[in-house]
């Protein structure tokens, strides 16, 4: 309330005795009409009352106002001293965020070296000017820190025009005075609280939250089978000692669940330390081979659940993370949070498992799933290759011989796939609608009741040839040989993902052998499966294993013919010219990585050509890995290949893709071939700085 208004209120209070005197005068007149003698006495008293009331108004008015002003000044000085000495930093700013007043705490903390008037950003560069309040009712709230001190700032807006009270003349005078001292429009009042202790307590609470992890020895049985009894005990003891020592360094509690499985608990702050050294236990565990069994290679996988509210949820995340780590080939750590999935390690080549027990178990489970289904729909990844179609034909044969109708989804036919599909057109042994587009497949599925979807050669729903079918069917089976990523199918009936396998065709060939005596491959199907293995192993040059050749032997016995297959997939002259141009444009980055754009716009399947060129570059001496980029349908496709010196899957995952340790790919949008080449170079440079590549 302003001074002028206060004066008016006090004056009105002092006038009230005079106003009440009028009532007494009226009363006195009325008494005169009743009894003039008595009225004479009342007149004397009323006159005395009015005289004293008038003297009080004239004499005491100035005294009361003077005392009021004195009190107000003292109150103003006291409150100003209180505000200036307050331990909370305060600052008043004009509409340009220039300080017009600040207390001692603010000046000593933020503006000790500044003049009397300064912009708030000069005192506090960390403050975000974009969060200033837009009106008087809604204060701005922000947090910032200076060095190791954390602050909470509250900013309120005050409108000067709304603060001016009184008549027009008074408002004009106050506005003139405000303008004279540089106050116009809005004022901003800044309050700052030191919340360092609160932040420290919250951080300590966050750091001390328990994360749950699972640790599995990847190839426990295979490693022990390769050594004698004496070395076996030593091998187990060394592995157990290294694991316990590593956990002890990070104050973790670890317990062995089974002979090759552990569970551990650790404070969240120690997880950051493990991440900083990139889980050195992954490499350290491999050193126990020296002096024990040179032919043995032990690797471990870890899955850790973190940053969720309940311990049960963290355990579920840990279980999901370890499954993901094993599905990606082992020798790595996967950390799963509610917002993200992080990967560490995964540099070693997947070791082939000699036992076929898992293949037999999965084959029986697949047979059970087929027998309870009414019909099957089979599909691979978008732009399917020979491996996807070959493995799909193998599943088709199992379903058909078990008496279940099945169809295969092929949305687009590439030139590399056309020679194979041509063999099935008009063939009386196969239905005319064996291969369906996505639209035809949707009609075939109908409401999805009783339909089993078998997905082959891909484990990411978004990469399938017809993703819309996934939500329509009753159950799903996934068979793939690529490493898993964070994107997976939800609750599949059966998931058989083996990264050590050379191809999906190899896995299906094994499954067929355990599917029952009534399942018999036809010659064309054996050729297709054989072709898929050949393509994915680059003519048995890329990670074929013992079981690969066992599958090939089975297919040969089933009628597959190498000469017939070779003739089917011969390359035409124009494709050779495109490959030669790509070789000419190839650059050797870091003296080890072949990178080349492939301009195959006139071909229906440039990505297939790109993958062939990437394989060719590996034959150049000194090349550790190759990256070939092709443009197709507005996207840039990257084909990445290596032999054993670089995990190209890790490179492609940083670009949003994935795959195998020595065969991977990615898709880029909104960029040119040249920009894509630069992105690959940036990732390789970044990985070298981080020590992930030599």
XYZ file of C-alpha atoms in Angstrom:
694
model
C 0.000 0.000 0.000
C 1.480 3.424 -0.971
C 1.940 6.417 1.386
C -0.754 8.645 -0.185
C -3.369 5.975 0.254
C -2.269 5.386 3.816
C -2.610 9.135 4.555
C -6.138 9.137 3.165
C -7.186 6.210 5.369
C -5.708 7.799 8.510
C -7.379 11.149 7.725
C -10.729 9.407 7.421
C -10.213 7.762 10.812
C -9.396 11.172 12.379
C -12.519 12.756 10.798
C -14.881 10.193 12.301
C -15.210 12.024 15.696
C -16.365 15.151 13.807
C -18.831 13.086 11.803
C -20.213 11.534 14.986
C -20.519 15.133 16.389
C -23.211 15.807 13.773
C -25.279 13.026 15.295
C -24.936 14.649 18.700
C -26.072 18.019 17.272
C -29.194 16.401 15.830
C -29.817 14.755 19.198
C -29.396 18.134 20.962
C -31.940 19.817 18.645
C -34.414 17.051 19.336
C -34.009 17.563 23.106
C -34.754 21.280 22.637
C -38.200 20.350 21.372
C -38.795 18.286 24.475
C -37.228 20.339 27.297
C -35.230 23.536 26.567
C -33.674 23.598 30.062
C -32.154 20.167 29.750
C -31.136 20.890 26.162
C -29.036 23.782 27.420
C -26.816 21.424 29.364
C -26.524 18.964 26.475
C -25.544 21.840 24.184
C -22.604 22.675 26.476
C -21.367 19.059 26.441
C -21.833 18.636 22.672
C -19.924 21.851 22.049
C -17.071 20.686 24.297
C -16.980 17.328 22.442
C -16.839 19.035 19.046
C -14.099 21.367 20.210
C -11.889 18.542 21.446
C -12.582 16.496 18.277
C -11.581 19.449 16.092
C -8.396 20.068 18.113
C -7.520 16.339 17.867
C -7.985 16.382 14.103
C -5.958 19.588 13.609
C -3.171 19.003 16.139
C -2.708 15.189 16.376
C -3.107 14.509 12.646
C 0.409 15.682 11.859
C 1.822 13.854 14.865
C 0.173 10.559 13.875
C 1.310 10.866 10.269
C 4.832 11.809 11.361
C 5.000 8.777 13.670
C 3.627 6.582 10.860
C 6.231 7.789 8.381
C 8.948 7.311 11.002
C 7.755 3.755 11.603
C 7.589 3.066 7.867
C 11.119 4.355 7.336
C 12.431 2.300 10.210
C 10.554 -0.744 8.865
C 11.985 -0.112 5.400
C 15.536 0.184 6.760
C 15.087 -2.937 8.882
C 13.684 -5.020 6.034
C 16.382 -3.768 3.669
C 19.099 -4.680 6.156
C 17.415 -8.032 6.667
C 17.236 -8.647 2.893
C 20.816 -7.511 2.363
C 22.081 -9.724 5.179
C 19.899 -12.699 4.234
C 21.856 -15.915 3.609
C 19.777 -16.553 0.482
C 21.170 -14.787 -2.634
C 18.591 -12.381 -4.083
C 18.624 -10.086 -7.077
C 16.098 -7.717 -8.677
C 16.450 -7.215 -12.443
C 14.830 -4.890 -14.934
C 13.201 -5.961 -18.178
C 16.629 -6.292 -19.823
C 17.790 -8.649 -17.047
C 20.142 -6.004 -15.659
C 20.559 -6.028 -11.872
C 19.128 -2.944 -10.140
C 19.489 -4.378 -6.639
C 21.135 -7.426 -5.063
C 21.923 -8.439 -1.515
C 25.315 -9.116 0.067
C 25.091 -12.890 -0.339
C 24.370 -12.602 -4.045
C 27.225 -10.181 -4.587
C 29.769 -12.229 -2.622
C 28.722 -15.463 -4.323
C 28.163 -14.443 -7.932
C 29.087 -10.783 -8.533
C 32.071 -9.934 -6.349
C 34.092 -8.664 -9.317
C 31.248 -6.902 -11.149
C 30.051 -3.308 -11.004
C 26.834 -1.995 -9.528
C 24.757 -2.742 -12.625
C 25.384 -5.875 -14.667
C 23.496 -8.340 -16.800
C 22.526 -11.465 -14.897
C 24.355 -13.700 -17.400
C 27.602 -11.949 -16.499
C 27.184 -13.089 -12.908
C 25.689 -16.511 -13.674
C 26.570 -17.718 -17.215
C 24.880 -21.057 -16.476
C 21.438 -19.502 -16.091
C 19.041 -20.252 -18.949
C 17.417 -17.016 -20.124
C 14.865 -18.951 -22.166
C 13.087 -20.049 -18.983
C 12.212 -16.560 -17.743
C 8.584 -16.349 -16.502
C 6.017 -15.125 -19.011
C 3.565 -13.665 -16.479
C 3.170 -12.666 -12.835
C 1.420 -15.868 -11.789
C 3.885 -18.517 -13.003
C 7.419 -18.366 -11.596
C 10.328 -19.902 -13.472
C 12.171 -22.775 -11.851
C 15.654 -23.921 -12.866
C 18.674 -25.809 -11.570
C 22.310 -25.076 -12.323
C 25.698 -25.665 -10.810
C 28.936 -23.736 -10.550
C 31.923 -26.045 -10.138
C 30.811 -28.483 -7.404
C 28.077 -26.276 -5.926
C 24.487 -26.894 -7.044
C 21.783 -24.222 -6.967
C 18.021 -24.012 -7.326
C 16.829 -20.693 -8.776
C 13.288 -19.286 -8.665
C 12.466 -16.241 -10.800
C 9.272 -14.233 -10.416
C 7.997 -11.490 -12.701
C 6.575 -8.248 -11.270
C 4.718 -5.790 -13.493
C 5.629 -2.196 -12.536
C 2.380 -0.772 -13.907
C 0.326 -3.100 -11.731
C 2.340 -2.083 -8.676
C 1.500 1.652 -9.014
C -1.540 2.531 -6.931
C -3.430 5.760 -6.216
C -5.034 8.381 -8.393
C -3.908 9.357 -11.889
C -1.736 12.154 -10.565
C -0.050 9.854 -8.053
C 0.486 7.138 -10.691
C 2.086 9.629 -13.078
C 4.438 10.851 -10.358
C 5.425 7.319 -9.328
C 5.913 6.295 -12.967
C 8.111 9.348 -13.493
C 10.257 8.425 -10.512
C 10.489 4.768 -11.649
C 11.546 5.891 -15.111
C 14.123 8.227 -13.567
C 15.869 5.312 -11.835
C 15.563 3.018 -14.880
C 12.578 0.870 -13.872
C 10.009 0.290 -16.601
C 7.758 -2.541 -17.711
C 8.608 -5.759 -15.839
C 10.849 -6.518 -12.907
C 12.328 -9.955 -12.245
C 13.084 -11.126 -8.724
C 15.628 -13.942 -8.484
C 15.915 -16.170 -5.400
C 18.689 -18.763 -5.250
C 18.932 -21.712 -2.877
C 22.047 -23.814 -2.327
C 20.970 -27.427 -2.836
C 24.405 -29.025 -2.838
C 23.671 -31.127 0.239
C 20.376 -32.305 -1.235
C 22.021 -33.234 -4.543
C 24.796 -35.035 -2.689
C 22.308 -37.057 -0.652
C 20.262 -37.914 -3.742
C 23.421 -38.917 -5.627
C 24.580 -41.087 -2.736
C 21.178 -42.735 -2.633
C 21.327 -43.282 -6.413
C 24.881 -44.644 -6.276
C 24.028 -47.068 -3.485
C 21.078 -48.611 -5.311
C 21.723 -52.285 -5.959
C 22.028 -53.544 -9.528
C 21.529 -57.235 -10.256
C 23.691 -59.194 -12.684
C 24.024 -62.709 -14.070
C 27.352 -64.133 -15.250
C 27.571 -67.253 -17.423
C 30.640 -69.108 -18.671
C 29.860 -69.393 -22.398
C 31.534 -72.624 -23.432
C 31.981 -74.445 -20.138
C 31.398 -78.001 -21.316
C 33.455 -77.627 -24.496
C 36.386 -76.184 -22.556
C 36.383 -78.972 -19.983
C 36.048 -81.697 -22.567
C 39.298 -80.548 -24.137
C 41.458 -81.072 -21.022
C 42.306 -83.947 -18.709
C 40.967 -84.320 -15.172
C 43.912 -82.611 -13.447
C 43.835 -79.555 -15.704
C 40.068 -79.493 -15.565
C 40.079 -78.834 -11.824
C 42.770 -76.188 -12.264
C 40.828 -74.545 -15.088
C 37.672 -74.338 -12.957
C 39.584 -72.968 -9.977
C 41.366 -70.293 -12.068
C 38.155 -69.143 -13.709
C 36.345 -69.003 -10.373
C 39.239 -67.087 -8.773
C 39.388 -64.452 -11.494
C 35.629 -63.915 -11.400
C 35.540 -63.572 -7.602
C 38.617 -61.307 -7.558
C 37.096 -58.967 -10.150
C 33.822 -58.761 -8.221
C 35.674 -58.167 -4.960
C 37.464 -55.174 -6.526
C 34.058 -53.589 -7.117
C 32.582 -54.481 -3.725
C 30.103 -56.889 -5.331
C 28.454 -59.904 -3.701
C 28.642 -62.939 -5.991
C 27.297 -66.452 -5.545
C 27.537 -69.471 -7.817
C 24.141 -70.808 -8.874
C 25.403 -73.702 -10.983
C 28.798 -74.899 -12.159
C 28.868 -72.286 -14.936
C 26.367 -69.681 -13.698
C 26.729 -66.861 -11.143
C 24.522 -64.127 -9.744
C 25.972 -60.912 -8.320
C 24.791 -57.721 -6.634
C 26.674 -54.430 -6.696
C 26.138 -50.769 -5.916
C 25.277 -48.691 -8.957
C 28.349 -46.473 -8.576
C 30.625 -49.479 -9.141
C 28.811 -50.295 -12.372
C 30.173 -47.016 -13.759
C 33.684 -48.169 -12.844
C 33.144 -51.438 -14.698
C 31.881 -49.544 -17.708
C 34.917 -47.253 -17.582
C 37.338 -50.194 -17.902
C 34.970 -51.831 -20.439
C 34.557 -54.879 -18.214
C 38.188 -55.967 -18.275
C 37.135 -59.359 -16.912
C 36.038 -60.280 -20.453
C 39.653 -60.186 -21.638
C 41.207 -61.246 -18.334
C 39.252 -64.502 -18.231
C 40.791 -65.557 -21.538
C 44.328 -65.470 -20.100
C 43.732 -68.562 -17.979
C 44.321 -70.634 -21.124
C 48.064 -70.009 -20.854
C 49.710 -72.886 -19.028
C 46.483 -74.813 -18.666
C 45.210 -75.803 -22.066
C 46.336 -73.893 -25.092
C 43.569 -75.356 -27.198
C 40.939 -74.146 -24.741
C 39.305 -70.745 -24.879
C 37.011 -69.697 -22.063
C 34.740 -66.675 -22.463
C 32.026 -65.259 -20.261
C 28.845 -63.268 -20.728
C 27.135 -60.935 -18.281
C 23.655 -59.469 -18.165
C 22.917 -56.604 -15.778
C 19.563 -55.046 -14.893
C 19.719 -51.439 -13.747
C 17.785 -48.188 -13.195
C 14.352 -49.616 -12.487
C 12.343 -49.219 -9.300
C 11.988 -52.765 -7.975
C 14.473 -55.560 -7.385
C 12.187 -58.017 -9.159
C 12.180 -55.826 -12.256
C 15.976 -55.552 -12.147
C 16.217 -59.339 -12.003
C 13.921 -59.606 -15.023
C 16.095 -57.102 -16.870
C 19.224 -59.051 -15.915
C 17.664 -62.249 -17.251
C 16.665 -60.520 -20.477
C 20.147 -59.001 -20.788
C 21.975 -62.332 -20.348
C 19.691 -63.951 -22.930
C 20.522 -61.125 -25.295
C 24.265 -61.497 -24.613
C 24.151 -65.242 -25.298
C 21.971 -64.695 -28.365
C 24.602 -62.333 -29.733
C 27.307 -64.999 -29.450
C 28.570 -64.499 -25.910
C 31.873 -62.950 -24.764
C 30.126 -59.692 -23.945
C 28.210 -57.703 -21.358
C 24.695 -56.360 -21.890
C 23.278 -53.729 -19.538
C 19.523 -53.293 -19.775
C 17.703 -50.284 -18.339
C 14.154 -49.055 -18.811
C 15.364 -46.553 -21.418
C 18.329 -48.181 -23.116
C 20.381 -51.318 -23.780
C 24.189 -51.055 -23.738
C 26.692 -53.548 -25.163
C 30.317 -54.144 -24.204
C 32.786 -56.644 -25.647
C 31.671 -59.122 -28.259
C 35.021 -59.035 -30.053
C 35.716 -62.759 -30.230
C 34.412 -65.052 -32.921
C 31.524 -67.261 -31.826
C 32.683 -70.762 -31.020
C 30.823 -73.564 -32.691
C 29.148 -75.998 -30.329
C 29.897 -79.576 -31.273
C 26.787 -80.998 -29.656
C 23.534 -81.147 -31.607
C 21.360 -81.562 -28.545
C 19.953 -78.053 -28.858
C 19.149 -78.539 -32.560
C 17.303 -81.778 -31.746
C 15.328 -80.136 -28.920
C 14.390 -77.161 -31.127
C 13.394 -79.493 -33.978
C 10.978 -81.364 -31.711
C 9.575 -78.088 -30.375
C 9.075 -76.806 -33.937
C 7.309 -80.020 -34.914
C 4.949 -79.667 -31.938
C 4.177 -76.062 -32.925
C 3.445 -77.077 -36.522
C 1.198 -79.979 -35.528
C -1.098 -77.784 -33.405
C -1.361 -75.090 -36.112
C -3.945 -75.077 -38.893
C -1.630 -73.516 -41.467
C 1.745 -71.776 -41.707
C 3.041 -68.534 -43.166
C 6.828 -68.281 -43.546
C 8.849 -65.116 -44.145
C 12.381 -63.761 -43.945
C 13.795 -60.256 -43.923
C 12.868 -57.498 -46.361
C 14.564 -57.869 -49.728
C 15.105 -61.581 -48.976
C 18.253 -63.329 -50.164
C 18.931 -66.956 -50.987
C 19.576 -67.840 -47.347
C 16.157 -66.494 -46.310
C 14.256 -68.237 -49.117
C 16.278 -71.457 -48.863
C 15.572 -71.784 -45.132
C 11.901 -70.859 -45.763
C 11.636 -73.683 -48.302
C 13.100 -76.084 -45.736
C 10.404 -75.091 -43.222
C 7.809 -75.404 -46.000
C 8.911 -79.000 -46.606
C 8.605 -79.882 -42.889
C 5.101 -78.390 -42.710
C 3.933 -80.019 -45.954
C 5.166 -83.486 -45.004
C 3.433 -83.091 -41.625
C 0.186 -82.369 -43.462
C -0.030 -78.620 -42.878
C -0.525 -76.079 -45.702
C 2.172 -73.380 -45.834
C 3.042 -70.322 -47.918
C 6.151 -68.121 -48.170
C 6.167 -64.306 -48.171
C 8.298 -62.725 -50.903
C 7.524 -59.036 -51.283
C 10.315 -58.166 -53.711
C 12.327 -60.412 -56.000
C 15.941 -59.418 -56.604
C 17.954 -60.486 -59.619
C 20.044 -62.721 -57.360
C 16.900 -64.500 -56.151
C 15.047 -64.707 -59.448
C 16.924 -67.767 -60.868
C 15.929 -69.788 -57.798
C 12.274 -68.743 -57.768
C 11.993 -69.385 -61.498
C 12.487 -73.118 -60.820
C 9.293 -73.243 -58.765
C 7.032 -71.466 -61.247
C 4.864 -73.933 -63.111
C 6.293 -76.829 -61.145
C 3.502 -79.339 -60.515
C 5.042 -80.371 -57.182
C 4.322 -76.927 -55.708
C 1.178 -74.755 -55.532
C 1.006 -71.791 -57.884
C 0.613 -69.422 -54.942
C 3.599 -70.794 -52.998
C 5.168 -67.298 -52.888
C 2.884 -64.480 -51.732
C 3.253 -60.728 -51.499
C 2.504 -58.997 -48.190
C -1.046 -58.157 -49.300
C -1.740 -61.720 -50.459
C -0.235 -63.071 -47.239
C -2.596 -60.885 -45.184
C -5.567 -62.439 -47.021
C -4.118 -65.921 -46.487
C -3.721 -65.288 -42.737
C -7.223 -63.853 -42.348
C -8.020 -63.271 -38.678
C -4.884 -65.205 -37.741
C -6.666 -67.887 -35.754
C -4.658 -71.119 -35.885
C -1.906 -69.557 -38.043
C 1.750 -70.147 -37.155
C 4.242 -67.564 -38.422
C 7.781 -68.883 -38.896
C 10.377 -66.116 -39.253
C 13.728 -67.163 -40.715
C 17.078 -65.392 -41.188
C 16.061 -62.343 -39.132
C 15.304 -61.681 -35.450
C 14.202 -58.031 -35.623
C 10.453 -57.517 -36.230
C 10.952 -54.249 -38.129
C 13.294 -55.965 -40.607
C 10.849 -58.687 -41.648
C 9.326 -58.729 -45.114
C 5.785 -58.075 -43.821
C 5.843 -56.677 -40.255
C 2.043 -56.234 -40.223
C 1.566 -60.023 -40.141
C 3.265 -60.297 -36.736
C 0.288 -58.898 -34.831
C -2.242 -60.997 -36.745
C -1.031 -64.566 -36.175
C -1.645 -66.824 -33.175
C 1.966 -67.867 -32.570
C 5.462 -67.098 -33.818
C 8.639 -69.151 -34.288
C 11.978 -67.409 -34.894
C 14.964 -69.194 -36.487
C 18.029 -67.060 -37.146
C 21.825 -66.954 -37.067
C 22.364 -63.213 -36.603
C 23.334 -61.684 -33.291
C 20.388 -60.313 -31.388
C 19.857 -56.617 -30.720
C 17.582 -54.763 -28.327
C 14.658 -55.220 -30.743
C 13.139 -58.674 -30.364
C 9.850 -60.488 -30.921
C 7.401 -60.400 -28.024
C 6.744 -63.823 -26.469
C 7.536 -66.098 -29.427
C 6.420 -69.718 -29.093
C 9.932 -70.811 -30.062
C 13.114 -68.796 -30.522
C 16.170 -70.522 -31.969
C 18.954 -67.988 -32.480
C 22.508 -69.361 -32.909
C 25.117 -66.754 -33.905
C 27.816 -69.392 -34.369
C 25.864 -70.931 -37.268
C 27.030 -69.933 -40.738
C 23.517 -69.425 -42.108
C 19.832 -69.966 -41.477
C 19.927 -72.701 -44.118
C 22.486 -74.614 -42.043
C 20.198 -74.416 -38.989
C 17.139 -75.546 -40.963
C 19.090 -78.405 -42.550
C 19.903 -79.654 -39.044
C 16.290 -79.242 -37.932
C 15.029 -81.278 -40.896
C 17.198 -84.230 -39.833
C 15.406 -84.351 -36.449
C 11.893 -83.550 -37.680
C 10.815 -87.146 -38.245
C 11.169 -89.944 -40.788
C 8.233 -88.655 -42.839
C 10.088 -85.436 -43.768
C 12.047 -85.794 -47.023
C 13.644 -82.943 -48.944
C 13.063 -82.628 -52.652
C 15.956 -81.879 -54.998
C 15.005 -78.231 -55.594
C 14.705 -77.617 -51.851
C 18.088 -79.231 -51.214
C 19.582 -76.983 -53.911
C 18.018 -73.914 -52.274
C 19.366 -74.790 -48.823
C 22.799 -75.567 -50.262
C 22.747 -72.237 -52.136
C 21.899 -70.315 -48.969
C 24.878 -71.825 -47.157
C 27.177 -71.049 -50.097
C 26.072 -67.416 -50.334
C 26.288 -66.673 -46.604
C 29.691 -68.358 -46.249
C 31.005 -66.754 -49.464
C 31.682 -70.152 -50.989
C 32.773 -71.611 -47.620
C 35.336 -68.844 -47.027
C 33.414 -67.067 -44.258
C 33.202 -68.913 -40.904
C 32.131 -72.394 -41.989
C 32.226 -74.880 -39.128
C 32.177 -78.614 -38.744
C 28.416 -78.592 -38.559
C 28.290 -76.486 -41.727
C 29.938 -79.237 -43.740
C 27.805 -81.881 -41.993
C 24.719 -79.967 -43.146
C 26.159 -79.729 -46.661
C 26.807 -83.487 -46.656
C 23.173 -84.088 -45.689
C 21.982 -81.822 -48.497
C 24.217 -83.595 -50.998
C 22.659 -86.892 -49.944
C 19.248 -85.249 -50.448
C 20.067 -84.444 -54.087
C 21.777 -81.024 -54.059
C 24.084 -80.607 -57.048
C 26.986 -78.121 -57.000
C 27.260 -77.674 -60.776
C 23.558 -76.940 -61.114
C 23.768 -74.382 -58.313
C 26.838 -72.685 -59.789
C 25.138 -72.233 -63.159
C 22.066 -70.807 -61.437
C 23.981 -67.950 -59.793
C 26.420 -66.833 -62.450
C 26.954 -63.035 -62.704
C 26.241 -61.073 -65.903
C 28.686 -58.709 -67.594
C 27.012 -55.440 -66.545
C 27.274 -56.386 -62.877
C 30.973 -57.075 -63.318
C 31.406 -53.584 -64.727
C 29.703 -52.049 -61.671
C 31.970 -54.074 -59.407
C 35.028 -52.899 -61.312
C 33.932 -49.257 -60.942
C 33.482 -49.725 -57.189
C 36.968 -51.206 -56.924
C 38.348 -48.179 -58.753
C 36.552 -45.783 -56.374
C 37.602 -47.668 -53.248
C 39.683 -45.792 -50.649
C 41.745 -47.391 -47.899
C 40.893 -45.632 -44.631
C 43.437 -45.878 -41.799
C 45.440 -48.150 -44.138
C 43.190 -51.041 -43.140
C 39.529 -50.413 -43.976
C 38.275 -50.512 -47.563
C 35.379 -48.096 -48.090
C 33.660 -47.608 -51.433
C 30.413 -46.202 -52.833
C 28.671 -48.489 -55.302
C 26.555 -46.744 -57.935
C 24.233 -49.506 -59.093
C 21.105 -47.389 -59.573
C 20.144 -49.162 -62.787
C 20.033 -52.576 -61.119
C 16.936 -53.913 -59.330
C 18.998 -55.176 -56.357
C 22.026 -52.928 -55.766
C 22.393 -54.122 -52.166
C 23.207 -57.653 -53.344
C 25.895 -56.257 -55.607
C 27.257 -54.233 -52.711
C 27.590 -57.299 -50.503
C 29.463 -59.148 -53.253
C 31.885 -56.247 -53.663
C 32.436 -56.118 -49.887
C 33.400 -59.796 -49.952
C 35.782 -59.165 -52.846
C 37.652 -56.425 -50.961
C 38.606 -58.911 -48.235
C 40.890 -60.634 -50.748
C 43.117 -57.532 -50.840
C 46.188 -57.889 -48.683
C 46.163 -55.639 -45.602
C 42.399 -55.036 -45.603
C 40.931 -55.773 -42.166
C 37.353 -54.930 -43.089
C 35.335 -53.583 -46.001
C 32.344 -51.237 -46.197
C 30.390 -50.824 -49.434
C 27.544 -48.306 -49.658
C 24.717 -48.520 -52.184
C 21.621 -46.397 -52.706
C 18.210 -48.035 -52.992
C 14.681 -46.618 -52.571
C 15.914 -43.386 -51.019
C 18.093 -45.124 -48.414
C 21.805 -45.831 -48.170
C 22.551 -49.505 -47.501
C 25.909 -50.468 -45.999
C 27.389 -53.939 -46.443
C 30.185 -54.570 -43.945
C 32.514 -57.570 -44.053
C 35.631 -58.706 -42.185
C 37.659 -61.858 -41.664
C 38.699 -61.853 -37.997
C 40.414 -58.532 -37.219
C 37.371 -56.306 -36.697
C 33.895 -56.883 -35.294
C 31.889 -55.142 -38.002
C 28.693 -55.781 -36.068
C 29.803 -53.261 -33.432
C 30.516 -50.731 -36.174
C 27.116 -51.208 -37.794
C 25.272 -51.067 -34.471
C 26.581 -47.541 -33.985
C 24.901 -46.698 -37.281
C 21.614 -48.324 -36.279
C 22.235 -51.722 -37.880
C 23.613 -55.075 -36.777
C 24.544 -58.542 -37.947
C 27.504 -60.844 -37.323
C 30.998 -60.243 -36.035
C 32.311 -60.546 -39.618
C 29.183 -59.826 -41.701
C 26.841 -56.962 -40.872
C 24.891 -54.108 -42.384
C 22.994 -50.893 -41.705
C 20.560 -48.509 -43.378
C 20.975 -44.733 -43.424
C 18.267 -42.208 -44.250
C 18.399 -38.568 -45.327
C 21.967 -38.685 -46.611
C 23.939 -39.191 -49.811
C 26.509 -41.856 -50.634
C 29.318 -39.417 -49.905
C 27.790 -38.442 -46.548
C 27.352 -42.114 -45.715
C 31.041 -42.754 -46.406
C 31.934 -39.925 -44.017
C 29.674 -41.370 -41.321
C 31.431 -44.728 -41.550
C 34.790 -42.973 -41.251
C 33.566 -40.999 -38.229
C 32.491 -44.191 -36.449
C 35.817 -45.906 -37.159
C 37.706 -42.850 -35.906
C 35.603 -42.715 -32.766
C 36.101 -46.428 -32.075
C 39.862 -46.069 -32.475
C 39.891 -43.208 -29.947
C 37.907 -45.355 -27.518
C 40.297 -48.266 -27.994
C 37.706 -50.589 -29.543
C 39.795 -51.022 -32.700
C 43.535 -50.951 -33.326
